[in-house]
Coordinates of C-alpha atoms in Angstrom, one line a residue:
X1 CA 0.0 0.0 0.0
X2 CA 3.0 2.2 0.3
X3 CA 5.6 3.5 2.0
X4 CA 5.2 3.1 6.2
X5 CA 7.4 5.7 8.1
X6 CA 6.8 5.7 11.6
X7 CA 6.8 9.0 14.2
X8 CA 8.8 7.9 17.2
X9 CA 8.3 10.2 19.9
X10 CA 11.2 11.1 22.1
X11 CA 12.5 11.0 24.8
X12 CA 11.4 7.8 25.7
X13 CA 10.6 8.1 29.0
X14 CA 8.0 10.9 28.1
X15 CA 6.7 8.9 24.8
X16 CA 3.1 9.0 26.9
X17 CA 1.2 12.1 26.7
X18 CA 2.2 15.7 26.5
X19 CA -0.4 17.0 29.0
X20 CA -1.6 20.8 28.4
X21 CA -3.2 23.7 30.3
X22 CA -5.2 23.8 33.5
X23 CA -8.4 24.7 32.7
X24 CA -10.0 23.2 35.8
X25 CA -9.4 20.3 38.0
X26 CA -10.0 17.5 35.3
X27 CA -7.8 19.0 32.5
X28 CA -4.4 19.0 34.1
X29 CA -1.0 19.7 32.5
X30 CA 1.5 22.7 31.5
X31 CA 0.7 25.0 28.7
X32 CA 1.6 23.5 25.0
X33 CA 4.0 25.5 22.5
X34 CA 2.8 23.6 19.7
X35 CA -0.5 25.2 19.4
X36 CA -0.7 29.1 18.5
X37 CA -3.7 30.1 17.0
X38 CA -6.7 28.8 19.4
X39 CA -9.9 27.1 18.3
X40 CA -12.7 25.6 20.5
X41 CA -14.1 22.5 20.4
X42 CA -17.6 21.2 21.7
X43 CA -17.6 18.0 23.6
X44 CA -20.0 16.0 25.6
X45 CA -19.5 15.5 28.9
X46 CA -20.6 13.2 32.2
X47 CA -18.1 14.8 34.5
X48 CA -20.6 16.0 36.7
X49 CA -23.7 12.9 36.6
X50 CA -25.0 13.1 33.5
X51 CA -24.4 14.1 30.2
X52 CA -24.0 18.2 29.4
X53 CA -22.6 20.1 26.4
X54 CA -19.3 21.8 27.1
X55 CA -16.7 24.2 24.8
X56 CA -12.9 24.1 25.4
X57 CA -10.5 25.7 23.6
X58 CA -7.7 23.4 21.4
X59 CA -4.8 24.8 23.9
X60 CA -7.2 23.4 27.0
X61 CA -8.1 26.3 28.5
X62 CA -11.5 28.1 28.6
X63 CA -13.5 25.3 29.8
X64 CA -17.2 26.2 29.6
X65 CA -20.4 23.9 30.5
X66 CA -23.1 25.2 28.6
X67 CA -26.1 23.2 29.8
X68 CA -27.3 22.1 32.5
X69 CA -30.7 20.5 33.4
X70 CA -31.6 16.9 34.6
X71 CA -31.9 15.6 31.0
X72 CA -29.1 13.7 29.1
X73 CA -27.8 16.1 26.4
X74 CA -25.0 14.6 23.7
X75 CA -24.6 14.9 20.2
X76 CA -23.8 18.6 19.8
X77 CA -23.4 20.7 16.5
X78 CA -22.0 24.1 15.6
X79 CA -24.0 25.8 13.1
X80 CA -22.5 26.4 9.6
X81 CA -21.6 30.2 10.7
X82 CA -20.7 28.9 14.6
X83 CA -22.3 31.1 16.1
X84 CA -25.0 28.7 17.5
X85 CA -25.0 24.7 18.8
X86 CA -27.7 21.9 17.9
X87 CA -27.9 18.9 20.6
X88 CA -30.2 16.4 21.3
X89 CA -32.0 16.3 24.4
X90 CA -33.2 12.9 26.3
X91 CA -35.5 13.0 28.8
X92 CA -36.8 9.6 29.6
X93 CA -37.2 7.6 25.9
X94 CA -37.7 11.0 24.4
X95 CA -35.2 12.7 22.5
X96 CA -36.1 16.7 21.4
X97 CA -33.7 19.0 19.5
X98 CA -32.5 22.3 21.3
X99 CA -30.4 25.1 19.8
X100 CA -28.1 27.4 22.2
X101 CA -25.6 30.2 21.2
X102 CA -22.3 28.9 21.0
X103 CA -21.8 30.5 25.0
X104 CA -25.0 28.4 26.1
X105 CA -27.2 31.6 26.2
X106 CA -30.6 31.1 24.3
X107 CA -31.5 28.0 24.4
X108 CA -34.6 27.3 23.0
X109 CA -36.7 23.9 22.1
X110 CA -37.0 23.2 18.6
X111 CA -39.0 20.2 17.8
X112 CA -39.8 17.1 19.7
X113 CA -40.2 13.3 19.7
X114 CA -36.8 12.7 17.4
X115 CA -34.9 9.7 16.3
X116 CA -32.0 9.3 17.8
X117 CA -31.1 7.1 15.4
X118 CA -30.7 9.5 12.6
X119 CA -29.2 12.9 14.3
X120 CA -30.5 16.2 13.0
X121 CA -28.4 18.7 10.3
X122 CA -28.4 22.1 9.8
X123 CA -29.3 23.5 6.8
X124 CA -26.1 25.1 4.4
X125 CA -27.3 28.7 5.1
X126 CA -28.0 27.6 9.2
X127 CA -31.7 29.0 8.8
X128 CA -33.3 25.4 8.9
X129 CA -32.7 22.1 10.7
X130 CA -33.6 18.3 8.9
X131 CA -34.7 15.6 11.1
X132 CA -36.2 12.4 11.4
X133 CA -39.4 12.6 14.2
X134 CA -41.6 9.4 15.7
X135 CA -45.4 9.5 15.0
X136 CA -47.4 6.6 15.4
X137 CA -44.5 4.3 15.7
X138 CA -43.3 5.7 12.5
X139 CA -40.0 7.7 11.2
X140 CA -41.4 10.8 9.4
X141 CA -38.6 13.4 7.8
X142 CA -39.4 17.1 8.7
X143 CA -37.9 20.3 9.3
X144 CA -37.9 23.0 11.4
X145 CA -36.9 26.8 11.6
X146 CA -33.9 27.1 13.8
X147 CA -36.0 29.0 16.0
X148 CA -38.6 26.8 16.4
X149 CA -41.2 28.0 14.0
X150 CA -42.3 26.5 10.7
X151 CA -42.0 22.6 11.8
X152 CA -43.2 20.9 8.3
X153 CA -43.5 17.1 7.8
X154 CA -42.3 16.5 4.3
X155 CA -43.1 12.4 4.5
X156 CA -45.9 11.2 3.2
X157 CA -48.7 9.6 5.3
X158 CA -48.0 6.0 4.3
X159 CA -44.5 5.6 4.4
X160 CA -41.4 6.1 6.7
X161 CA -38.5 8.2 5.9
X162 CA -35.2 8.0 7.0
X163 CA -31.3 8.9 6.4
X164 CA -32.4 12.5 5.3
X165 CA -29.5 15.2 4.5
X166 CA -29.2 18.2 2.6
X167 CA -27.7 18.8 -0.6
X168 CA -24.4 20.9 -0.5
X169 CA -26.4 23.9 -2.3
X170 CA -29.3 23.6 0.0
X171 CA -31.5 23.1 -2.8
X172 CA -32.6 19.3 -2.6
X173 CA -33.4 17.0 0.4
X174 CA -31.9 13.3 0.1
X175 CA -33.5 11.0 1.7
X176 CA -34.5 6.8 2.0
X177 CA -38.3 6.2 1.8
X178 CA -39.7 2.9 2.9
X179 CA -42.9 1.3 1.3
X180 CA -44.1 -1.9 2.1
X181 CA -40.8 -3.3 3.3
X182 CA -38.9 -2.0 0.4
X183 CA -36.7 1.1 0.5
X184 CA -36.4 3.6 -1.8
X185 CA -34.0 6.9 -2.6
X186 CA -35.8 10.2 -3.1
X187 CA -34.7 13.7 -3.5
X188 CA -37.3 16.3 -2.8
X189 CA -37.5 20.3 -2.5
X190 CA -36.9 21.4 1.2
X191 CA -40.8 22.3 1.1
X192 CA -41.3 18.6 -0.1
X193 CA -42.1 19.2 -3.0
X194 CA -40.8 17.6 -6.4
X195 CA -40.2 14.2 -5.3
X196 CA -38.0 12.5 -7.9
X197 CA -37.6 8.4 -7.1
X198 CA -33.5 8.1 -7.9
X199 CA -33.7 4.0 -7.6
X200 CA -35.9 1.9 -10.4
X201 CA -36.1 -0.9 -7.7
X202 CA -36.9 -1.3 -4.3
X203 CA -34.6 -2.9 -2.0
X204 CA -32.3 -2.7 1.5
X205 CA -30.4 0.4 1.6
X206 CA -28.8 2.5 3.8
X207 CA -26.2 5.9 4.7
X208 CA -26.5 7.5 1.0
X209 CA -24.3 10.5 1.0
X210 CA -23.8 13.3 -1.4
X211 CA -20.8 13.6 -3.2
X212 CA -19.1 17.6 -2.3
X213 CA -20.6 19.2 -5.5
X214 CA -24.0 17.5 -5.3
X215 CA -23.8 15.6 -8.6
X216 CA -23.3 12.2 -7.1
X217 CA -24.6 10.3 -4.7
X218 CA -22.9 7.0 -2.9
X219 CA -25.0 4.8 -0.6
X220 CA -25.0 1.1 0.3
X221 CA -27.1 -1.7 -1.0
X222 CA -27.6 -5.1 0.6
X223 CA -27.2 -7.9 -2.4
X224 CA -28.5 -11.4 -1.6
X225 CA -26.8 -14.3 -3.9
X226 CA -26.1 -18.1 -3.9
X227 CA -23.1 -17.0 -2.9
X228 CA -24.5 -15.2 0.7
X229 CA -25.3 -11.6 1.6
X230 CA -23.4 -8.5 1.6
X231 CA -23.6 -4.4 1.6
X232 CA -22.4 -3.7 -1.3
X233 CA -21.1 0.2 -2.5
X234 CA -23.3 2.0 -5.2
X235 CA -22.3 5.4 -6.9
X236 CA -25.1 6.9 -9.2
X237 CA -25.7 10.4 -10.6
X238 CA -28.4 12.8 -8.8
X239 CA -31.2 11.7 -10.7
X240 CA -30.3 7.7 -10.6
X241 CA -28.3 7.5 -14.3
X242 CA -24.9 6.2 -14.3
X243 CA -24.8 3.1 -11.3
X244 CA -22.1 2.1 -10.7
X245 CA -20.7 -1.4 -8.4
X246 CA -18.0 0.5 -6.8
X247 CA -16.8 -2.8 -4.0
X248 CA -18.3 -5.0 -1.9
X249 CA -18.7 -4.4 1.6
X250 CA -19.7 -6.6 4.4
X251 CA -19.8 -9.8 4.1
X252 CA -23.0 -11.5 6.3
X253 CA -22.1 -14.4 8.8
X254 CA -24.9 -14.1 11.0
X255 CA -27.7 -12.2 11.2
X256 CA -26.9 -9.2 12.2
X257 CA -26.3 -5.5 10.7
X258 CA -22.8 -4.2 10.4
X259 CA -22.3 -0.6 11.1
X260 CA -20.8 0.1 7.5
X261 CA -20.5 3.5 6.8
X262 CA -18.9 5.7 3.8
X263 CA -17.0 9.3 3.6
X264 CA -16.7 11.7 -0.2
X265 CA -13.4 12.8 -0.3
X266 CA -13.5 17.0 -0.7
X267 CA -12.8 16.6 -4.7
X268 CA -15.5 13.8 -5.1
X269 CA -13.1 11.6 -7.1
X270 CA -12.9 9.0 -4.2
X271 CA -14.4 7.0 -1.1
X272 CA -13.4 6.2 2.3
X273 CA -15.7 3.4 3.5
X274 CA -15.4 0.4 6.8
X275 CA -16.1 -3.0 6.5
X276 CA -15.9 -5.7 8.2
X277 CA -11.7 -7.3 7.3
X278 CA -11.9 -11.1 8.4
X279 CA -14.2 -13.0 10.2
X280 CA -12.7 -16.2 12.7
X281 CA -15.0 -18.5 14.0
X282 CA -14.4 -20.7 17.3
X283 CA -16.6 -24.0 18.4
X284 CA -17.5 -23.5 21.9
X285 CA -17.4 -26.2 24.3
X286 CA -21.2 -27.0 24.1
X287 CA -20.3 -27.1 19.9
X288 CA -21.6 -23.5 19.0
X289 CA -19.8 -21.5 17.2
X290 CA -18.9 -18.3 17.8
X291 CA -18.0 -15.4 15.2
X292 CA -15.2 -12.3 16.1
X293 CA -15.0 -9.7 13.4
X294 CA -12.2 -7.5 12.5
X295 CA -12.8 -4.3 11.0
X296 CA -11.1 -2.1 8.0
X297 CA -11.0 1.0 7.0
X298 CA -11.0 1.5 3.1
X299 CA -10.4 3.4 0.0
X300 CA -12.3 3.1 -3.4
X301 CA -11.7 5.4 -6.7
X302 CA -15.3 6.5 -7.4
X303 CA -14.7 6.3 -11.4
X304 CA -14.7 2.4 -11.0
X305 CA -11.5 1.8 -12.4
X306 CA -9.3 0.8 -9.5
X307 CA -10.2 -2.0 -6.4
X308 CA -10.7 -1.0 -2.9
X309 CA -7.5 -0.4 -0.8
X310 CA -7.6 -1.5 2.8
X311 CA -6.0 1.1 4.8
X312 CA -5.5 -0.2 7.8
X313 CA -7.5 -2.8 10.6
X314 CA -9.8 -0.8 13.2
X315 CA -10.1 -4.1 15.6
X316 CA -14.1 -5.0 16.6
X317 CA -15.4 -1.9 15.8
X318 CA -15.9 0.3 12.5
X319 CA -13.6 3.6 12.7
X320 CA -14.6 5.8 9.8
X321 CA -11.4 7.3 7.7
X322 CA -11.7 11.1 7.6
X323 CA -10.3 13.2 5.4
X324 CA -8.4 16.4 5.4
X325 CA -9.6 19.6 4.6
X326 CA -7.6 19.6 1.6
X327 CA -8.0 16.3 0.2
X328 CA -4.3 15.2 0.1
X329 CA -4.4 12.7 3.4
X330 CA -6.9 10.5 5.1
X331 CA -6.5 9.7 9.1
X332 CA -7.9 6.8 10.9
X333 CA -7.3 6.0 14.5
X334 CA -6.9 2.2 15.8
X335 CA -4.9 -0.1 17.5
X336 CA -3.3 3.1 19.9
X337 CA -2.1 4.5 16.8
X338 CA -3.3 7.3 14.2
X339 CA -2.5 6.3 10.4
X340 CA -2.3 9.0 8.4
X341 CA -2.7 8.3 4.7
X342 CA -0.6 11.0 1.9
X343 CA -2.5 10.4 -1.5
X344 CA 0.1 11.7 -3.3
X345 CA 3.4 10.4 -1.7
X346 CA 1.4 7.1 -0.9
X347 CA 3.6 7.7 2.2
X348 CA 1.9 6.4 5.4
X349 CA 2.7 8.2 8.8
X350 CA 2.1 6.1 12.5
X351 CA 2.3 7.8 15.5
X352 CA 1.6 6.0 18.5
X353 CA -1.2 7.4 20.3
X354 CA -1.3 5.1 23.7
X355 CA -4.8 5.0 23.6
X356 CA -6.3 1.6 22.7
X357 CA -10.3 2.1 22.7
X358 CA -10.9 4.5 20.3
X359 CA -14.8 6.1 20.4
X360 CA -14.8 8.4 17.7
X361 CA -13.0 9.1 14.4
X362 CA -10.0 10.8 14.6
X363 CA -11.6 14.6 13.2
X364 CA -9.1 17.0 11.2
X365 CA -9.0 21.0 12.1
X366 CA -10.5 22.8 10.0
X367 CA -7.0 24.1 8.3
X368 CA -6.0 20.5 8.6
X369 CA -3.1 21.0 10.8
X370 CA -4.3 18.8 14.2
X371 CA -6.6 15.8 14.6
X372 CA -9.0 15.4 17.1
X373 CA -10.7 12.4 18.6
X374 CA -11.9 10.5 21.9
X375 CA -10.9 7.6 23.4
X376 CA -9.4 5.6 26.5
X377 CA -7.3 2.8 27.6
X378 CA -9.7 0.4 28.6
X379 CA -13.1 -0.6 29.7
X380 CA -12.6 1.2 33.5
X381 CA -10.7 4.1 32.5
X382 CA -13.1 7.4 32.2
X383 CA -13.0 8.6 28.3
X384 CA -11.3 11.8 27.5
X385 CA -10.1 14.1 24.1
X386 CA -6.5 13.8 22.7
X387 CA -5.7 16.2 20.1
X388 CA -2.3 14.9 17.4
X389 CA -0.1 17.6 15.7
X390 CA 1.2 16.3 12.3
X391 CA 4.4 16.2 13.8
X392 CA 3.3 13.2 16.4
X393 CA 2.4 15.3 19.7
X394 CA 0.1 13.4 21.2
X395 CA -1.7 16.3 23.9
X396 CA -4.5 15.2 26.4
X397 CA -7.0 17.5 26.7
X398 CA -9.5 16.0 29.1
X399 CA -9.9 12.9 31.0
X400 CA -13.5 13.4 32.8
X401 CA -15.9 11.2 31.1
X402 CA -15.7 13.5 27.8
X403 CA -17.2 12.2 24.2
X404 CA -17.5 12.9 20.6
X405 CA -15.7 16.3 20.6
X406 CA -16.7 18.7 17.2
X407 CA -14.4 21.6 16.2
X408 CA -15.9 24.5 15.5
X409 CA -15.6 26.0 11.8
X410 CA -13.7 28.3 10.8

């Protein structure tokens, strides 16, 4: 696959973690040359009982909870202009969507009743927010003003929508539509209007994606033959011309649904994707057999002309591949390290990372000079952020119960 070259961090006796500033008494550490122009990051947190939306800056200082109620609230996104955050609220089995300034000031309920299943996404110009809500046991799309008003169902009474995202332009709503069993890809105006059916045949499909210019779209299909069942990846054009079989992805052993997921690089001309790498079986004692799957993270030209390039093994679970801002590298943290994929050079960078349960992606800055992810060391450790310069400082930001952190845009 290339060229390995791996970052060795010295001295050795300090190959651990470079710790940073004090921001309070769960971030501790010294203040961190290595980081000169400051960025914040929202996190989720359970430092305190339960969880709550925080902010820290990328040099660890400024730490800033910005709710704080009884409810569970995680999944937090910075509008396209950052000015404001989107979370997901759970009280009881109910999930509702809340918006906040990006200091936690006016925060307002937006809709109720969500799937959690399929988090909300703001709309390109940040005026409108997409979702998936429950009614009658069903998922419905809608969408929402980002101040609350407006909320318009855009499903259709008989059938269930899900997977819904916006097109890069803001013009067209993507979107799965199930019907008797069968599913479905639609696009539709944000009002709901003009629905265009982009697949001739119904069938089992899941995370469709736009490509960045909104030409494309990639999504995964699950093909049954005499040979078994597997997910396999699908590019078409917007209106459903144009299919093509990019690679096969999961294989099915038992009868269960693999997390496979897929990621546009910024030009469009390629695909990061996970799968599931081998599969061992064992006989039990009692003469069952029992299945352990290895993840990989992989990369596919989108034109069709090359095969799919495993990248590197993620262990049990899928690790997504993310991409820099500029297209040139792909990052992908497992096995207490963070590959770092060059395109060009075909050069591939290891730096040891110390942290062996990886719960997120590793996440690029948005001038693609630091990664971001969250993680721990094992099962009875409390999670926390680690940020990686390209030059293989490893920093600790938190270690308080802290989860899927999001960088703010530029």
């Amino acid at each position: 696959m290339g060229i390995k070259r791996l970052i060795v961090l010295i001295p050795i006796l300090f190959l651990v973690l470079i710790p940073i500033t004090k921001a309070d008494s769960d971030i501790t550490g010294d203040n961190s040359s290595a980081i000169n122009r400051v960025r914040k990051i929202a996190f989720v947190s359970k430092r305190n009982g339960n969880f709550e939306i925080y902010t820290i800056n990328e040099d660890g200082t400024g730490l800033k909870r910005l709710t704080s109620n009884k409810n569970d609230d995680i999944k937090p996104q910075w509008s396209p202009d950052g000015k404001r955050i989107m979370y997901l609220s759970k009280k009881g089995k109910e999930f509702a969507i809340r918006v906040m300034n990006n200091d936690g000031s006016g925060q307002v309920e937006v809709a109720r009743n969500c799937a959690s299943d399929y988090p909300p996404s703001w709309s390109p110009d940040g005026a409108k927010i997409l979702f998936v809500a429950k009614s009658k046991n069903k998922n419905i799309i809608c969408t929402v003003d980002a101040d609350g008003s407006n909320l318009t169902r855009l499903s259709e009474n008989d059938t269930e929508g899900s997977y819904p995202s916006w097109s890069p332009d803001g013009r067209k709503i993507l979107y799965l539509e199930k019907y008797r069993k069968e599913d479905y890809l639609y696009l539709m105006n944000p009002d709901g209007t003009k629905r265009l059916k982009t697949t001739r045949e119904g069938g089992t499909y899941k995370a469709p994606a736009w490509s960045p210019d909104g030409s494309k779209i990639a999504y995964l299909s699950t093909k049954r033959t005499l040979l078994g069942t597997y997910n396999q990846l699908i590019v078409m054009n917007q209106d459903g011309s144009n299919i093509i079989e990019l690679a096969n992805a999961s294989k099915k052993v038992e009868d269960i649904d693999y997390n496979d997921n897929l990621n546009w690089s910024p030009d469009g001309a390629m695909i990061a994707f996970t799968k599931v790498a081998e599969v061992e079986g064992k006989v039990s004692e009692k003469g069952s057999v029992m299945f352990t799957y290895t993840y990989g993270a992989y990369l596919v030209a989108v034109d069709g002309n090359d095969y799919d390039r495993l990248l590197a093994k993620t262990g049990t679970q899928p690790i997504l591949p993310d991409w820099s801002p500029d297209g040139r590298k792909v990052a992908i943290v497992a096995n207490s390290k963070l590959i770092i994929y060059d395109l060009k050079t075909r050069l591939e960078d290891e730096i040891r990372t110390n942290v062996a349960i990886p719960l997120t992606p590793a996440r690029w800055s948005p001038n693609g000079d630091k990664l971001l992810f969250a993680g721990k060391n094992h099962s009875f450790q409390k999670a926390g952020l680690y940020l990686v310069t390209l030059d293989g400082k490893v920093i600790k930001l938190s270690e308080a119960n802290d989860y899927d952190p999001v960088w703010a845009p530029k």
